[in-house]
Coordinates of C-alpha atoms in Angstrom, one line a residue:
M17 CA -12.5 21.2 20.6
K18 CA -13.2 18.3 23.0
I19 CA -16.2 20.1 24.4
K20 CA -17.7 20.4 20.9
K21 CA -17.4 16.6 20.4
F22 CA -19.2 15.9 23.7
L23 CA -22.1 18.4 23.3
P24 CA -24.0 16.4 20.7
L25 CA -23.6 13.2 22.7
L26 CA -25.0 14.9 25.9
A27 CA -27.9 16.3 24.0
I28 CA -28.8 12.9 22.6
A29 CA -28.6 11.4 26.0
V30 CA -30.9 14.0 27.4
L31 CA -33.4 13.9 24.5
L32 CA -33.8 10.1 24.4
P33 CA -35.7 9.8 27.7
S34 CA -37.9 12.7 26.6
V35 CA -38.7 11.1 23.4
A36 CA -39.5 7.8 25.1
T37 CA -42.0 9.4 27.3
A38 CA -43.5 11.4 24.5
S39 CA -43.2 14.7 26.3
V40 CA -40.8 16.9 24.4
I41 CA -40.2 20.2 26.2
I42 CA -37.0 21.3 24.4
S43 CA -36.1 20.3 20.9
N44 CA -32.6 21.0 19.6
T45 CA -31.3 20.0 16.2
Y46 CA -27.7 19.0 15.6
T47 CA -26.0 18.3 12.3
V48 CA -24.1 15.1 12.4
T49 CA -21.6 14.4 9.6
T50 CA -19.3 11.6 9.0
S51 CA -16.2 11.4 6.8
G52 CA -14.1 8.5 5.6
H53 CA -10.8 8.3 7.3
A54 CA -8.1 6.6 5.4
P55 CA -6.1 4.0 7.2
G56 CA -2.7 5.3 8.4
V57 CA -0.8 3.0 6.1
Y58 CA -2.3 1.2 3.1
L59 CA -1.3 -0.6 -0.1
T60 CA -2.5 0.7 -3.5
D61 CA -1.5 0.7 -7.2
G62 CA 1.8 2.5 -8.1
P63 CA 2.6 4.8 -10.9
N64 CA 3.4 2.0 -13.4
Y65 CA 0.5 -0.2 -12.4
V66 CA -1.8 0.8 -15.3
S67 CA 0.8 0.0 -17.9
A68 CA 1.8 -3.3 -16.3
N69 CA -1.8 -4.3 -15.8
A70 CA -2.7 -3.5 -19.5
Y71 CA 0.0 -6.0 -20.5
K72 CA -1.3 -8.5 -17.9
Y73 CA 1.9 -8.5 -15.8
I74 CA 0.1 -7.6 -12.6
Y75 CA -3.4 -7.6 -11.2
A76 CA -4.4 -6.2 -7.9
P77 CA -8.1 -5.6 -6.9
V78 CA -7.8 -1.8 -6.2
S79 CA -10.9 -0.4 -4.7
S80 CA -12.6 2.6 -6.3
G81 CA -13.1 4.3 -2.9
N82 CA -11.2 7.3 -1.5
P83 CA -8.5 6.5 -0.9
K84 CA -8.1 3.7 -3.5
N85 CA -6.5 0.8 -1.7
I86 CA -6.0 -3.0 -1.9
T87 CA -8.0 -4.5 1.0
S88 CA -6.5 -7.0 3.4
G89 CA -6.9 -10.6 2.2
S90 CA -6.9 -9.7 -1.6
T91 CA -5.0 -11.8 -4.1
I92 CA -2.4 -10.0 -6.2
M93 CA -1.3 -11.8 -9.3
V94 CA 2.1 -11.2 -10.9
N95 CA 2.8 -12.8 -14.3
Y96 CA 5.9 -13.3 -16.4
T97 CA 6.8 -14.0 -20.0
Y98 CA 8.1 -17.5 -20.2
G99 CA 11.6 -17.6 -21.7
S100 CA 12.2 -13.9 -21.5
G101 CA 15.0 -14.2 -19.0
T102 CA 14.0 -11.5 -16.5
D103 CA 10.9 -9.3 -16.3
Y104 CA 11.1 -6.0 -14.4
L105 CA 7.9 -4.6 -12.9
L106 CA 9.1 -1.3 -11.5
N107 CA 6.9 0.8 -9.1
V108 CA 3.7 -1.2 -9.8
L109 CA 2.5 -1.0 -6.2
E110 CA 2.9 1.5 -3.4
V111 CA 2.4 1.8 0.3
N112 CA 1.0 5.2 1.3
D113 CA 1.7 6.5 4.7
N114 CA -1.0 9.1 5.6
D115 CA -0.2 9.9 9.2
V116 CA 2.1 7.3 10.8
S117 CA 5.6 7.6 12.1
G118 CA 7.0 4.3 13.2
V119 CA 8.4 1.1 11.6
M120 CA 6.9 -1.0 8.8
Y121 CA 7.8 -4.6 8.0
L122 CA 6.9 -6.8 5.0
N123 CA 6.7 -10.4 6.1
G124 CA 5.9 -13.4 4.1
S125 CA 7.5 -15.2 1.2
L126 CA 7.7 -15.1 -2.6
P127 CA 8.0 -17.9 -5.1
S128 CA 11.6 -18.8 -6.0
G129 CA 12.9 -16.5 -8.7
I130 CA 11.0 -13.4 -7.6
S131 CA 12.6 -10.5 -5.8
I132 CA 10.9 -7.5 -4.3
Y133 CA 12.4 -4.0 -4.1
I134 CA 11.2 -1.1 -1.9
S135 CA 12.1 2.5 -2.6
N136 CA 11.1 5.8 -1.0
N137 CA 11.1 7.6 -4.3
S138 CA 9.4 6.9 -7.6
E139 CA 12.6 7.2 -9.8
A140 CA 13.3 3.5 -10.0
Y141 CA 14.8 2.6 -13.4
L142 CA 17.1 -0.1 -14.9
K143 CA 20.8 0.5 -15.3
G144 CA 23.1 -1.6 -17.5
S145 CA 26.3 -1.2 -19.4
A146 CA 27.8 -2.5 -22.7
N147 CA 30.2 -4.6 -20.6
S148 CA 27.5 -6.4 -18.6
P149 CA 24.4 -7.9 -20.0
S150 CA 22.7 -7.8 -16.6
L151 CA 20.6 -4.8 -15.5
T152 CA 20.5 -3.3 -12.0
V153 CA 17.5 -1.8 -10.4
T154 CA 18.5 1.8 -9.5
N155 CA 17.0 5.0 -8.2
S156 CA 18.2 8.5 -7.6
T157 CA 20.2 7.4 -4.6
G158 CA 22.0 4.6 -6.4
P159 CA 21.6 0.8 -6.9
M160 CA 18.8 -0.8 -5.0
T161 CA 19.1 -4.2 -3.3
A162 CA 16.2 -6.7 -3.0
Y163 CA 14.2 -6.3 0.2
S164 CA 14.7 -9.0 2.8
F165 CA 11.4 -9.9 4.5
G166 CA 11.4 -8.8 8.1
S167 CA 13.8 -5.9 7.6
P168 CA 12.6 -2.6 9.1
I169 CA 11.4 0.3 7.0
N170 CA 11.3 3.5 8.9
L171 CA 8.0 5.3 8.2
V172 CA 7.9 9.0 7.7
S173 CA 4.4 10.5 7.8
G174 CA 3.2 11.6 4.4
H175 CA 5.7 9.5 2.4
T176 CA 5.0 6.9 -0.3
Y177 CA 7.0 3.7 -0.6
Y178 CA 7.2 2.1 -4.0
I179 CA 7.2 -1.7 -4.6
S180 CA 8.9 -3.3 -7.6
F181 CA 9.1 -6.9 -8.6
V182 CA 12.0 -8.6 -10.5
I183 CA 11.0 -12.0 -12.0
D184 CA 13.7 -14.3 -13.2
A185 CA 11.5 -16.1 -15.7
S186 CA 14.2 -18.5 -16.7
S187 CA 14.0 -20.1 -13.2
F188 CA 10.4 -21.2 -13.9
A189 CA 9.6 -24.3 -15.9
S190 CA 7.2 -23.9 -18.8
G191 CA 3.9 -22.9 -17.4
S192 CA 4.9 -23.2 -13.8
T193 CA 3.4 -21.0 -11.1
G194 CA 4.0 -20.3 -7.5
S195 CA 2.1 -18.6 -4.7
S196 CA 3.0 -16.7 -1.6
S197 CA 1.6 -14.3 0.9
I198 CA 2.8 -10.9 2.1
A199 CA 1.8 -9.1 5.2
I200 CA 2.3 -5.4 5.9
N201 CA 2.8 -4.8 9.6
Y202 CA 3.4 -1.4 11.0
Y203 CA 4.0 0.0 14.5
Y204 CA 3.4 3.5 15.7
E205 CA 6.2 5.3 17.5

């Protein structure tokens, strides 16, 4: 396999001087193809993104390429309904892990009143009871806790990690906004 990769490079190195002197004795043709290689770990829209985007709760500039991804430096906007109490945006983004085993960290900050949840399955839902007016973000493994920035997330090659936001809209004054930044850092094992 390695020999095949070096053969075209050697042929080009040999042919270039021949072409420069305009005396071509041997002419060989090699097919050179390229293919897009997805980054090992990338952020993209999640299974509930289309619905949340249709209602203007979230906007992320997702590329139309293959794979679809949100490029570094993009601005992601998350909106809330003033006076609603709490808005739950479940599985609106996801981190895809193509071929990396290692550790991922989300670093940064969020405006006050916004929590972020990370799950390794897409079954996030809300759970409540008649005795408690509050809802809990839950998945198939049980209640989820808000992610703390800087906490390690063990990556398993080929897995998807789902991102949800919980916005306590009552903590915002009428029309108030906040901004923050989030960085995804990952380290190969």
